[in-house]
Structure formats: structure tokens, C-alpha cells
Coordinates of C-alpha atoms and ligand atoms in Angstrom, one line a residue:
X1 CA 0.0 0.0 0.0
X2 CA 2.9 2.4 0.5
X3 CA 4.6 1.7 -2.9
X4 CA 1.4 2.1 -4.7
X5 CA 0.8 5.4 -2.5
X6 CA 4.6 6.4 -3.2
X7 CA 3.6 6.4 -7.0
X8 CA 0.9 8.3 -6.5
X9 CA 3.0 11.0 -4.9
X10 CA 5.6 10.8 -7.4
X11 CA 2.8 11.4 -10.3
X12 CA 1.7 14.6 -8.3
X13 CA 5.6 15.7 -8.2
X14 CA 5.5 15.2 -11.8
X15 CA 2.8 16.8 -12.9
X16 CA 3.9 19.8 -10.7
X17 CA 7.1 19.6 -12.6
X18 CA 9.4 18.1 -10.5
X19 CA 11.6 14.8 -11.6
X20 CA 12.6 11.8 -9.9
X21 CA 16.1 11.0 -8.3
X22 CA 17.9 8.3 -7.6
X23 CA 20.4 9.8 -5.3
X24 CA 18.7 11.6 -2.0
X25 CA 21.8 13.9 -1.9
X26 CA 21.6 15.3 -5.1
X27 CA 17.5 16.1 -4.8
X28 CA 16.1 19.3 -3.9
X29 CA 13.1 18.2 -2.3
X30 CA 13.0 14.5 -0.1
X31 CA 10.2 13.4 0.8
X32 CA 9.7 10.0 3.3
X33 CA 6.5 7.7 2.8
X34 CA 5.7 6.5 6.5
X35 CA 4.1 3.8 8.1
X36 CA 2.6 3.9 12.0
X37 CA 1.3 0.1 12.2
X38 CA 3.6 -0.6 15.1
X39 CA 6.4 1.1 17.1
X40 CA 9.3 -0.3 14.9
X41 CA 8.5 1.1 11.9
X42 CA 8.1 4.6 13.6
X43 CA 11.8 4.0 15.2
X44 CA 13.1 3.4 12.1
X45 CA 11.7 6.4 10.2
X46 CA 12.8 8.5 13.0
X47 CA 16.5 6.9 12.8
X48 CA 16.3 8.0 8.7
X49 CA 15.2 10.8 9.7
X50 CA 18.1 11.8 11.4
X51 CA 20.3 10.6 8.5
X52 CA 18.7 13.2 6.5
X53 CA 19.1 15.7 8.9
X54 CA 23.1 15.8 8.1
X55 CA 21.8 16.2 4.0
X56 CA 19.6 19.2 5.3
X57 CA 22.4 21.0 7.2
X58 CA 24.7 20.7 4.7
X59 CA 22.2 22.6 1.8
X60 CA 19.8 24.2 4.1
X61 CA 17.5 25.2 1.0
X62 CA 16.8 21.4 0.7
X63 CA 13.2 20.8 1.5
X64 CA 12.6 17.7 3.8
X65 CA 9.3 16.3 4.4
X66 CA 7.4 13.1 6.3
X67 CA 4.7 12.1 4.3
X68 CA 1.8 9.0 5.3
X69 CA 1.0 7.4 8.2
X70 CA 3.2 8.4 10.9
X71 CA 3.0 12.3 9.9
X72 CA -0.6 11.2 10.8
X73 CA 0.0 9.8 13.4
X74 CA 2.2 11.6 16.3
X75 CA 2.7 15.1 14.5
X76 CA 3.1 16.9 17.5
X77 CA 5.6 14.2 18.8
X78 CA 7.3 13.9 15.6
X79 CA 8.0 17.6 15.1
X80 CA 9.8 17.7 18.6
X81 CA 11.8 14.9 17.2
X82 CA 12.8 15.5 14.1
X83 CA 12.4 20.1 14.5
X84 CA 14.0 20.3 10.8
X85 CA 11.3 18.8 9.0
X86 CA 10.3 21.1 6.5
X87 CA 6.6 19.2 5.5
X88 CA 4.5 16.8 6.8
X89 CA 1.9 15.6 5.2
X90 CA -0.9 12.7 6.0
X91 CA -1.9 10.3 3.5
X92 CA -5.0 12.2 2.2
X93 CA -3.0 15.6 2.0
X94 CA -0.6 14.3 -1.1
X95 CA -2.7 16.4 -3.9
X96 CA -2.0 19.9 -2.2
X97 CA 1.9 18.9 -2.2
X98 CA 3.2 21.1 -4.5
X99 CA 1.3 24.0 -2.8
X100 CA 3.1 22.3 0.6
X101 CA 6.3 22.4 -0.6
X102 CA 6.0 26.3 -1.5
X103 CA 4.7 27.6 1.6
X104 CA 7.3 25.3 3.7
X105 CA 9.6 28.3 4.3
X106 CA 10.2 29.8 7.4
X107 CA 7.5 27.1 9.5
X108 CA 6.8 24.0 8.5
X109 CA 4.1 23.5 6.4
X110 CA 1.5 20.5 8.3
X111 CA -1.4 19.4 6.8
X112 CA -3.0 16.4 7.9
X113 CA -6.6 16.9 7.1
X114 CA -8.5 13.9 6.8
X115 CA -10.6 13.4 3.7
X116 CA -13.9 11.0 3.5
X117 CA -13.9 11.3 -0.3
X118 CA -10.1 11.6 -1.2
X119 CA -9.2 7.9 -3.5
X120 CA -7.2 10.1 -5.9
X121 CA -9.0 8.2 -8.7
X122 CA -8.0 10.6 -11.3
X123 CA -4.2 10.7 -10.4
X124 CA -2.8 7.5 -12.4
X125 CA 0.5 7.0 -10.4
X126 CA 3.5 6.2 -11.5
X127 CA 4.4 2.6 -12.4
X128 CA 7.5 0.8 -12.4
X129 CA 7.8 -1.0 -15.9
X130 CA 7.4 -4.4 -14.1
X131 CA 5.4 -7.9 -14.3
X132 CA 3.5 -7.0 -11.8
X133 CA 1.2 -3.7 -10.6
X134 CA -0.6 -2.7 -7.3
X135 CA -3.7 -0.7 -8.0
X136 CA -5.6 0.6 -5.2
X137 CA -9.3 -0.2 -5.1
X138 CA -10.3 1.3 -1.8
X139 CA -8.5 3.2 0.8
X140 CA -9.0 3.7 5.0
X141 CA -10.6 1.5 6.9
X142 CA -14.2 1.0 9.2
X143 CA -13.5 -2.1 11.3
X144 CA -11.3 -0.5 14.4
X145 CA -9.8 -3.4 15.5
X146 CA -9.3 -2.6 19.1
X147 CA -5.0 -2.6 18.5
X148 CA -5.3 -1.2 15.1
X149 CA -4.3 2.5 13.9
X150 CA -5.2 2.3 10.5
X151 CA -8.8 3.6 11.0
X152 CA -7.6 7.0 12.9
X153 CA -4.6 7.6 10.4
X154 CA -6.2 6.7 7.2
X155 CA -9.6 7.6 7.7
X156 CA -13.3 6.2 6.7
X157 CA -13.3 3.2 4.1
X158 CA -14.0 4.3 0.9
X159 CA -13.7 3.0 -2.7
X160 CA -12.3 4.2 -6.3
X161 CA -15.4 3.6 -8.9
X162 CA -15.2 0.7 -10.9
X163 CA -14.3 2.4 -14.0
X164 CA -11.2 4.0 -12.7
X165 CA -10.4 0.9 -11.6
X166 CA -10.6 -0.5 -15.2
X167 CA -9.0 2.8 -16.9
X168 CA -6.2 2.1 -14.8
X169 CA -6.2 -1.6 -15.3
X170 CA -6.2 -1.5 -19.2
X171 CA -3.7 0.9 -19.2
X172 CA -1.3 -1.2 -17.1
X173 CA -2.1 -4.0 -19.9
X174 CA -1.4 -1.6 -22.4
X175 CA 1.9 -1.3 -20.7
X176 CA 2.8 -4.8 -20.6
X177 CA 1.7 -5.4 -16.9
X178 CA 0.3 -9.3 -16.5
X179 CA -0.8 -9.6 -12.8
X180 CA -2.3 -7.0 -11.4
X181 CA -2.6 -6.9 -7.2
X182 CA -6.3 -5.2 -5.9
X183 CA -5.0 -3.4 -2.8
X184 CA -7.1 -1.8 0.4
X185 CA -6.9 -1.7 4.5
X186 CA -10.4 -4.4 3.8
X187 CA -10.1 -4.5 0.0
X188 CA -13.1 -7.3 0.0
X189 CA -15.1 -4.3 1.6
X190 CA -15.1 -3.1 -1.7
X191 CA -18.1 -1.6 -2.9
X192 CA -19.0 1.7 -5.1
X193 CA -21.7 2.4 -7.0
X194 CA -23.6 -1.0 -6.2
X195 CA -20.3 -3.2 -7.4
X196 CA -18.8 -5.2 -4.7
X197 CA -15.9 -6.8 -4.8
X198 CA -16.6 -10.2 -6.3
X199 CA -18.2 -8.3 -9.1
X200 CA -14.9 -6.3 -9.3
X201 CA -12.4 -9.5 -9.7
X202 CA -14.8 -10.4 -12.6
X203 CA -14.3 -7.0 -14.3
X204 CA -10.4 -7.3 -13.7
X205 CA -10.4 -10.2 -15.1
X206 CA -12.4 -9.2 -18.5
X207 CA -9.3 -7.2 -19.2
X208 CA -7.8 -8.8 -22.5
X209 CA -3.6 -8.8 -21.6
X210 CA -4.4 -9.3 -17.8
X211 CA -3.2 -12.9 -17.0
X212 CA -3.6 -12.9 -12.8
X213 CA -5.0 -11.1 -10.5
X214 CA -4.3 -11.3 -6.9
X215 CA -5.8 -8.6 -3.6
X216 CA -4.8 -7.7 -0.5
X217 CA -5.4 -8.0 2.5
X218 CA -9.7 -9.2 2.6
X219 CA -11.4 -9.4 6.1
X220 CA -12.6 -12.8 7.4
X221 CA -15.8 -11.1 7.5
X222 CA -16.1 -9.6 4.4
X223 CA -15.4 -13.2 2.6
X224 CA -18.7 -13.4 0.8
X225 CA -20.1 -16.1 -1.2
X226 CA -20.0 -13.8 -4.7
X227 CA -15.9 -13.2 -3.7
X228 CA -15.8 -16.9 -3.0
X229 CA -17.6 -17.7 -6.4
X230 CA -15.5 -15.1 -8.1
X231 CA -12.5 -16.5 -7.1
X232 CA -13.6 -20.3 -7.8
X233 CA -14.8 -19.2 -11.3
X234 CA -12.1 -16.8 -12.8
X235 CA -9.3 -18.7 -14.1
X236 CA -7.4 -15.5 -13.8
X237 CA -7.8 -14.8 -10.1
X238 CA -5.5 -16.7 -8.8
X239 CA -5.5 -19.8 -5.8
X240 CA -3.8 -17.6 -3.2
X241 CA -4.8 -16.2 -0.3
X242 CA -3.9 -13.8 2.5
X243 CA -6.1 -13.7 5.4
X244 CA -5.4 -12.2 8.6
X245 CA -6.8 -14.3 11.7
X246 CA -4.4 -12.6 14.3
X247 CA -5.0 -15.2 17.2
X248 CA -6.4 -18.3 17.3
X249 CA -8.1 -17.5 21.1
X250 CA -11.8 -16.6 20.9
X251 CA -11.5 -14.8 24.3
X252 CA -8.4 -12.8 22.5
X253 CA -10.2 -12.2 18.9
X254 CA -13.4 -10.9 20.9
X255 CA -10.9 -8.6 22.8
X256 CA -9.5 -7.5 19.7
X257 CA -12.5 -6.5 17.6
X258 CA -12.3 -8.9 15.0
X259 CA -15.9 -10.0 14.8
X260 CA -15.2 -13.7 14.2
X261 CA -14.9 -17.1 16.3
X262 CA -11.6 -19.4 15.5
X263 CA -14.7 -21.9 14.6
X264 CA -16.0 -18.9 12.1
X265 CA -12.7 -18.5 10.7
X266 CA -11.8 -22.4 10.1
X267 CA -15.1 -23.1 8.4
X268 CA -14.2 -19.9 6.2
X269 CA -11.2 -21.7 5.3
X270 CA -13.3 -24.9 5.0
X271 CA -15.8 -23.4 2.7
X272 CA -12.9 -21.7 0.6
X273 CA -10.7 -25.3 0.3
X274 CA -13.6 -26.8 -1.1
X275 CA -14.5 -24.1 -3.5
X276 CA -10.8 -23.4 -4.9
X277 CA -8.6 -26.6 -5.2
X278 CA -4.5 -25.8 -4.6
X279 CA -5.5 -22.8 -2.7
X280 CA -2.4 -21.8 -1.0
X281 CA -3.2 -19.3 2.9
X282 CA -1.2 -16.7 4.4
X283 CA -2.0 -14.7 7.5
X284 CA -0.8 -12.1 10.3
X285 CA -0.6 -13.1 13.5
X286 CA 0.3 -11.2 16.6
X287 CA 1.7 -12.3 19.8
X288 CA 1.1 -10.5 22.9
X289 CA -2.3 -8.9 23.1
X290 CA -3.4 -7.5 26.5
X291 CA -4.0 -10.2 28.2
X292 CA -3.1 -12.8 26.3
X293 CA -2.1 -15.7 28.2
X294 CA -0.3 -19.2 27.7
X295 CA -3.8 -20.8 27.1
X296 CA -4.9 -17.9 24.5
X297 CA -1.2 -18.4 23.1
X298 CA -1.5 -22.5 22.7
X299 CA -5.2 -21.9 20.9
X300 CA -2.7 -19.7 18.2
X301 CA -0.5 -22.4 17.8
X302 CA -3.4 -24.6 17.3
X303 CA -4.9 -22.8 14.7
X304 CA -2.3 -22.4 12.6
X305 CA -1.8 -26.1 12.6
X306 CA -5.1 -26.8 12.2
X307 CA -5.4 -24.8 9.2
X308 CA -1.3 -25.6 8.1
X309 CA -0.7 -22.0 6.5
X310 CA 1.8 -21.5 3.3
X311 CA 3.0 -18.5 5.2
X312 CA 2.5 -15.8 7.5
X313 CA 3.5 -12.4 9.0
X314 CA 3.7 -12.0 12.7
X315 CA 4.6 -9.8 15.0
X316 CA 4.7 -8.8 18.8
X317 CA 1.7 -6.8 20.0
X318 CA 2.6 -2.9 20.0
X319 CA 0.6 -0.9 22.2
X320 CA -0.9 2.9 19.3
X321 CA -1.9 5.6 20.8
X322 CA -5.5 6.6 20.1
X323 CA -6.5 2.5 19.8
X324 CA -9.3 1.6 21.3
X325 CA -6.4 -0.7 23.2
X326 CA -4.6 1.9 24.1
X327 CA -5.9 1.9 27.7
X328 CA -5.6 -0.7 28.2
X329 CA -1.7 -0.7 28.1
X330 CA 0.3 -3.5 27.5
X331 CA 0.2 -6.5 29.7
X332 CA 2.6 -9.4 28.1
X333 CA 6.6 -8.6 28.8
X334 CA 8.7 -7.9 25.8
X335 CA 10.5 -10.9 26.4
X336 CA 7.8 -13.2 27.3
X337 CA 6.5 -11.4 23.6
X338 CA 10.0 -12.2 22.2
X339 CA 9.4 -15.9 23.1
X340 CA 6.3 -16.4 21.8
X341 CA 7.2 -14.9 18.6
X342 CA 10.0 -17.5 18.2
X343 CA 7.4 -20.0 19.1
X344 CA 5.1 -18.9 16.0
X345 CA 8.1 -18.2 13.5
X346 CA 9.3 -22.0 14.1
X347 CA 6.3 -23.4 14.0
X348 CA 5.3 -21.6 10.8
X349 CA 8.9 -22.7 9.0
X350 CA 8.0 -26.2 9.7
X351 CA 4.7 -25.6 8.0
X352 CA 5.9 -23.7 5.4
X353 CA 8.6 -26.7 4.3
X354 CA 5.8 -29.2 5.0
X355 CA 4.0 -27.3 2.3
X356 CA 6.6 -27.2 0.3
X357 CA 7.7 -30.3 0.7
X358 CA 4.9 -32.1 -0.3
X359 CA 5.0 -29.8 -4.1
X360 CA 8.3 -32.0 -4.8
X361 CA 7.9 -33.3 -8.2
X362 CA 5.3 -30.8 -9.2
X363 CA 4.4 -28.8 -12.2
X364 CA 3.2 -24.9 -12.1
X365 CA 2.5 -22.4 -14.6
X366 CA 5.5 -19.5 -13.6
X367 CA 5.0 -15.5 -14.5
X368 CA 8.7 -15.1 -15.0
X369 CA 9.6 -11.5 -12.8
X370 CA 13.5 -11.5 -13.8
X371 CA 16.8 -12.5 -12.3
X372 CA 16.9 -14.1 -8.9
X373 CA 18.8 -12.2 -6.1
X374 CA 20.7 -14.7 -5.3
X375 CA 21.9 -17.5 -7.8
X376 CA 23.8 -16.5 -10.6
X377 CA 22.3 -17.7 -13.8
X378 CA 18.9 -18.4 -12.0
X379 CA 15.7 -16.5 -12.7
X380 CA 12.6 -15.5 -10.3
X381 CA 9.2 -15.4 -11.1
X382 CA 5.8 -16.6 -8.5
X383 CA 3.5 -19.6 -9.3
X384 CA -0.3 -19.6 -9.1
X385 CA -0.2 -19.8 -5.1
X386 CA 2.8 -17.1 -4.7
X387 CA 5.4 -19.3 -3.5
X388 CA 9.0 -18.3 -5.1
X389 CA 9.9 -20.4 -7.8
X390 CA 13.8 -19.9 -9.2
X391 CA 14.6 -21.8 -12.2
X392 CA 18.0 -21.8 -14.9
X393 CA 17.5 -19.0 -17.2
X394 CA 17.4 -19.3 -21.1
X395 CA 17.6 -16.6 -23.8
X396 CA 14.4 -17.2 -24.7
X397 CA 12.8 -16.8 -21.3
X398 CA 11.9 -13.0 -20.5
X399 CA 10.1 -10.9 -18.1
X400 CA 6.2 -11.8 -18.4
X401 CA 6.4 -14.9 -19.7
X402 CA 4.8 -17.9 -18.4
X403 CA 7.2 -21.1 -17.8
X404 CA 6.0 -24.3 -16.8
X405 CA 8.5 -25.3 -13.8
X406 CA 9.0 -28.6 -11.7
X407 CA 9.5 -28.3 -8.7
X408 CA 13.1 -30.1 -7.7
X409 CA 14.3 -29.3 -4.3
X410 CA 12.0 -27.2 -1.8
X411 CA 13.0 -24.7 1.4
X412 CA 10.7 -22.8 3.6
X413 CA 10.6 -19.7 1.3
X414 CA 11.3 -21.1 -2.2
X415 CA 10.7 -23.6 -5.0
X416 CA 13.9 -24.8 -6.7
X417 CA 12.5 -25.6 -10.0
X418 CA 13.4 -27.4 -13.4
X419 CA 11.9 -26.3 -16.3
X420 CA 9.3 -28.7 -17.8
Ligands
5AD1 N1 0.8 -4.4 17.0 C1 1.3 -5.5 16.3 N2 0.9 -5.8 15.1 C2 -0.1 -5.0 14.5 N3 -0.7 -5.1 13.4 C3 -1.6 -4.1 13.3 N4 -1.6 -3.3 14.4 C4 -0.6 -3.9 15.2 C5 -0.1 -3.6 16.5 N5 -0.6 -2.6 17.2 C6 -0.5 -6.2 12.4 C7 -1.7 -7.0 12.1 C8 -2.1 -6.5 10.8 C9 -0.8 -6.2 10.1 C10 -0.8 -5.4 8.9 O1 -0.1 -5.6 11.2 O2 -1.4 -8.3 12.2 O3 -2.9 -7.5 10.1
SF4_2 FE1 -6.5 -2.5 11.2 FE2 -7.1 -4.4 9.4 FE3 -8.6 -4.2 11.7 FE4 -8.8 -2.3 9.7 S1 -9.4 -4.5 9.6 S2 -8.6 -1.9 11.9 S3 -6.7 -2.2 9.0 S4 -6.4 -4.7 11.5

């Protein structure tokens, strides 16, 4: 979400005349994208921040700004931190940057109005030339979760029409692009103009030159038969999903806000299995919740064997100001945290190879992305469930293609693959 709302700021720039830079020293303006979904992130901006600092004394004339989240988030805080920002800017202020940037001479310039109706649907942003495109089909977010920011720093849920959707989409085709990535806080929330989301994939997908499409991250509660159908019935949507549970402890889900039971959430996945063969799961879990204690912490463990996930994100539980949770404060010590996130990051390796594993000998259809990091003389590209596949490159293989790949050898985080 913050690369395709990077791209959206650097179209603005653009269009306001400015070009891009490779080299934060030799730029006239810098501006930082920020996120403010846990503590780390905001300690590692601020630690940037402070890098930058030594650019702005030396060329004083340099504008620095924080944009996103975090400038959302703690402005007062952040300006005592960090006194030589120039800008800061919230995520629904990014159209009045140029007009920022001017007035940031001898204050800062702040503006971190919050804007119901703000989707910037008629700002196409600025792609990389890549396989693979983020397009944002709704923005902020309604559900509150009782430890979750999003809702106070990017506002009300709202979604970009259908046919700027589309625009954008067939451009991106135009372009080259072959897997296109829905994006939104709840992006099977979607709904504008009576269109919900299912009857969005199936638009996506009538996009001649489009050959996947993938979203993130849905809602358990906003899985709805017509996504479910949607999903089952384009080929082009693709068997792979990422669905946040957090905990697998009903007393700890209730806690948090998430409107769902573990039961709920297991006959979900029940109900999706059935309907999509091969589908591959991800999730986010988080360790640490107030209150959360060794029984609620074993029921997590439970239910992400139970439903045996591809992959997943997790994290220890960082108390936000101005979440509902906040008042809570923060009852689980870091290192008792530290220790159960261990706990969940083994446990989801040995799924993860399991997974994996069990693919040996396997054939997949692979969007080839380009070169692999590591592995000279190996290329990268994702199969239909996301998982990593690296294969020997050819001269005929490029960018975009499709391989077919077997899969030879298997780790945790990737396919090693032989092409079939
Ligand atoms: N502490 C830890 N993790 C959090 N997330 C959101 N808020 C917090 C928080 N306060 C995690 C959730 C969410 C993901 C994007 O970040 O797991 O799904
Ligand atoms: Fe945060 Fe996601 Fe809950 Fe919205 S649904 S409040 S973005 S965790």
C-alpha cells in the first residue's frame, strides 16, 4: 500500500514539474512515505530521519518532508523529534503537495486533514515497468480493531469507482503489466456504486492482456459467497490467499475486535478449500495482546496447525496511541512477547517446508519476474499460489512470460525448480 501510495505521490511531483532522483543527496526536495502500524517502523523512520538531517544542514535550502502514516499519526511528537522537517503531510493531503512544498519556508508547512472522499482516482500513479502492478481499489478503513491504527490515520473506508479501476487496469495491460494486485486496508469491503468486490475481480479479469490477479489483504468477515464464487470461477484470479486471523483464542479475537470465532474462521477456510482446489493461505498473527495468556497463546498455535498456512507475517503486540487498546496498556513482557514470537516463527517454518515439501515433483505455470537475487544464472518469477519459484534462465525466457516449472528441491521460502 505504501509503494502504490509512493507512486501516487511521485505522479503529483510530476505533474507539478518536478523529476525523480535516484540519489537523495543530489534532490532538492526528499520526501519520506511513513508507516505507523507498530512502534518499529516509527523508530526506524525516526532513525532516517536523522540521516537526513546531516543532508539538510549541509544545503539548508533542501526541502525535507514526512509524508503518510506516521506524519498522521504523532505530528506533535514527531515535530519535537525531528524540529527540521520542513513538511508533513498525512496520507489524504498528497494532492496539495506542491502547494506544501511552496509555503514550507520559514514554518513548516502541516497538513493532515483527513478526507472521506479523497481515492485520488484521477491521479494514475507512476508505475514501475514491471510484471506486476498494485492498484488501489479502496483506501482507510471501518473495522477498528481494538489494537489497530489504520482507521484513525487513514480515515473512513471508501472506494475508487469501478471504472477508474478498469482505466487504470487496461492501461497497465497496455503497458505490458500481466498480474495486477487489488490493494485496500479491507479490500473485499469493496463496494462503489452498487459493485462489490466479487463483481470487481470479474471485471479485472475481463481485461484482455491481464493474466492474474491477486488482492490484498480481505477481512474474514467480508469473505462473501460472490468473492468466493469469483474466485472459484475466474481462471485468472488466482489460488492464493492472504487472510489475517491474528490469534487463534476466541476470548483474544473478541478482545480485539475482529468480529469472528476461530470456529467462524476455520469453516471460512473450510468453505474456501472446497471451493478453490491448490488454494495456497497466508495470514498475520500477533503475539502479545493485552492479556493474552499461555492458554490464548496455545489456541494460536493450534490454529495455525489446524489450518497448516503456506506463510505468515507475525509480530509482537505494539501498544498505538489513540487504539481503542490503548488503555488498556500492555500487559505481556517484551520478552515473554520475544518468546512467543519465536514460538510462532518455528512453527510456521516447519509448515511452510511441509507445504513445500509435499509440491516436490510438481508442475506450475510461472509468471517469470526477472533474475533471482541470489543464484547466478537463476531467474525469479511466482507460481499460481505465490510461492518463489527460481529456475536456470534461457535466452528465450523474458520478463512476463509464463514457464512451466518442476519443482526439484523445496526450502521454507522457495521452490527450486526445473523447467518442464
Ligand atoms: N501491534 C502489532 N501488530 C499489529 N498489526 C496491526 N496493528 C498492530 C499492533 N498494534 C499487524 C496486524 C495486521 C498487520 C498489517 O499488522 O497483524 O494484520
Ligand atoms: Fe486495522 Fe485491518 Fe482491523 Fe482495519 S481490519 S482496523 S486495517 S487490522
Amino acid at each position: 500500500m505504501n509503494i502504490a501510495d509512493s507512486q501516487t505521490v511521485t505522479a503529483i511531483m510530476r505533474r507539478a514539474g518536478y523529476t525523480a532522483s535516484d540519489n537523495a543527496g543530489d534532490a532538492d526536495v526528499i520526501l519520506l512515505n511513513t508507516c505507523a502500524i507498530r512502534e518499529h517502523a516509527e523508530e526506524r523512520v525516526l532513525g532516517r530521519l536523522s540521516d537526513l538531517a546531516r543532508l539538510k544542514a549541509a544545503h539548508p535550502q533542501r526541502k525535507l518532508g514526512l509524508l503518510g502514516c506516521m506524519a498522521q499519526h504523532n505530528r506533535a511528537a514527531l515535530m519535537r523529534k525531528a524540529p527540521w522537517l520542513d513538511l508533513v503531510a498525512g496520507p489524504d493531503s498528497y494532492r496539495r503537495l506542491p502547494e506544501l512544498i511552496a509555503s514550507a519556508n520559514f514554518d513548516p508547512a502541516i497538513d493532515v486533514r483527513l478526507d472521506r472522499t479523497e481515492t485520488y482516482a484521477d491521479i494514475p500513479p507512476e508505475y514501475e515497468n514491471s510484471v506486476r502492478a498494485y492498484v488501489t481499489a479502496m483506501r482507510g478503513c471501518d473495522k477498528f480493531c481494538a489494537f489497530c491504527v489504520v482507521p484513525y490515520v487513514r480515515g473512513r473506508e471508501r472506494s475508487v469507482p469501478a471504472t477508474d479501476i478498469l482505466r487504470e487496469v487496461r492501461q497497465l495491460a497496455a503497458r505490458g503489466v500481466k498480474e495486477i494486485v487489488l490493494l485496500g486496508q479491507t479490500v473485499n469491503a469493496y463496494r462503489c456504486d452498487q459493485v462489490g468486490f466479487g463483481a470487481l475481480l470479474r471485471k479485472v479479469a475481463a481485461v484482455e492482456g491481464i493474466e492474474r490477479i491477486r488482492f490484498t489483504s480481505p477481512h474474514p468477515s467480508d469473505m462473501t459467497s460472490d468473492v468466493i464464487e469469483a474466485m472459484a470461477e475466474e481462471p485468472k484470479v488466482q489460488p492464493y490467499l492472504h487472510l489475517p486471523v491474528q490469534s487463534g483464542s476466541d476470548r483474544v479475537l473478541a478482545a480485539m475486535g475482529r468480529g469472528y470465532t476461530s470456529q467462524a474462521y476455520l469453516s471460512l477456510i473450510e468453505r474456501l478449500r472446497s471451493a478453490i482446489p491448490n488454494l495456497a493461505l497466508s495470514t498475520d498473527i500477533i503475539v502479545g495482546f493485552h492479556s493474552e495468556d499461555q492458554q490464548d497463546f496455545a489456541s494460536t498455535l493450534g490454529l495455525m496447525r489446524a489450518v497448516g498456512y503456506d506463510s505468515a507475517f507475525m509480530f509482537k503486540y505494539s501498544v498505538r496511541e489513540h487504539t481503542r487498546a490503548f488503555k488498556l496498556g500492555d500487559t505481556v513482557s517484551d520478552t515473554e512477547k520475544s518468546r512467543r514470537l519465536s514460538a510462532v516463527i518455528d512453527l510456521q517454518e516447519a509448515l511452510s517446508l511441509e507445504r513445500n515439501r509435499a509440491l516436490l515433483g510438481c508442475e506450475f505455470p510461472v509468471l517469470v519476474e526477472g533474475p533471482a537475487r541470489r543464484g547466478a544464472g537463476m531467474l525469479v518469477g511466482k507460481t499460481p499460489q505465490f510461492k518463489t519459484a527460481l529456475f536456470p534462465a534461457a535466452p528465450s525466457i523474458r520478463p512476463g512470460d509464463t514457464i512451466r516449472a518442476r519443482v526439484d528441491s523445496a526450502t521454507a521460502h522457495s521452490l527450486v525448480c526445473a523447467l518442464a
